[in-house]
Amino acid sequence: MEMRPDDSQMAAFEAGIKLGALYHQFTGSPLNLQNVDSLEKAIAESISVQPFVEEINVNINREMIASKLNGEFGYCELEGKMLSVALQVIHGDIRIRASMAYNKELDYPLMEINEVESLS
Amino acid sequence: MEMRPDDSQMAAFEAGIKLGALYHQFTGSPLNLQNVDSLEKAIAESISVQPFVEEINVNINREMIASKLNGEFGYCELEGKMLSVALQVIHGDIRIRASMAYNKELDYPLMEINEVESLS
Amino acid sequence: MEMRPDDSQMAAFEAGIKLGALYHQFTGSPLNLQNVDSLEKAIAESISVQPFVEEINVNINREMIASKLNGEFGYCELEGKMLSVALQVIHGDIRIRASMAYNKELDYPLMEINEVESLS
Amino acid sequence: MEMRPDDSQMAAFEAGIKLGALYHQFTGSPLNLQNVDSLEKAIAESISVQPFVEEINVNINREMIASKLNGEFGYCELEGKMLSVALQVIHGDIRIRASMAYNKELDYPLMEINEVESLS
């Protein structure tokens, strides 16, 4: 059986686009404790200009940065594992809450849908 | 009313992640008609190693490349508009067909879910 | 005749690394007039944590952003043409001033060494 | 004392641009032993279309890939440490041989000029 997508699937699709975009646009950015604030802010504001984004919160793990700083050069790179992202998108009358966070057990920056909310 | 996502929403989420990742990982790559074949192949194979991808097809528009080549230096960059991508992901018993293609009317590289298919 | 590099060549090499990195890390970022300030700041601060960077100034052309905003979705992407970057690196007793700026005649975001200065 | 750059400095600058571009364009690409060949080829061919590149060789360390594969999902990402790149650029009558390779002692993907050769 084949169907056209409904609002909940389209909202989920849009949430996925934003997290995939965020990850592959910004990981690799040179980083230490001096510029983490401005990088967090720029990532959140950049993704928030994309369609259907209601809210986004981006946190980069300072402890991981500190532990990854190169001994000789004093910086590291933004890695997926360092990112905690909370995202809300709205499509039609559906709001999706999704997130990215490091899952220690899987050793993986896991992206997930946390909630599907009907606004009507 | 709030719910946990079902397979169709998770499949849609995964499809979105892949298209957002593809776009922001590979656009900007230096490109002309000499390396378009290897770039297409690398993009398709790279995204296909990610979870839940059943099939992916990547096409870069040769005419757009030809029209964008810099007159002095003989190359351009991969732009979103040049990409046509057809993607199938499976999550649980749901297959999603999604795509990215340049929409002339919107002047935008549009990502869409084309079909939601129940495999059970 | 083959030689090992001197400080001026190493400073030039480092300047090139920073401009190539900046360009390919950050172009493609979703952008409009709301987030241009935070993106400029994050780019400058991110590149400045890399080795040998004495100073960097990053400017994104607001007029180009305004002219590139998608009519339907109200944002565009950071393009190389929008960037004006002034960079100073020091290696040994050599300071290099380099820049990236859109060259209209070539229709190209041109990277150049502007000055080689001996500090001794 | 301030000077305009000579060919050797411009060649060094161009070599740096290419290595910085390569690194920040392609690290983060999803990767396992199935797609490493196509990714290597695409990276080398993409950078080779840029100005002043005479030759480029790109090798991705298979052992590092194998050791980094995620246990659950069977892939990893291209990291700077995995890359060995040998690059030759020519500007005017100067050829520069430069490289990127993982330096174990520094735990850093080191970019270096290996030789400056006068062609006249």
Tab-separated table of C-alpha atoms in Angstrom, chain C residues 7 63 65 92 117:
chain	number	residue	atom	x	y	z
C	7	ASP	CA	59.584	31.215	7.098
C	63	GLU	CA	23.424	43.443	0.138
C	65	ILE	CA	22.306	38.296	1.258
C	92	GLY	CA	58.969	32.746	12.657
C	117	GLU	CA	56.571	41.593	6.207
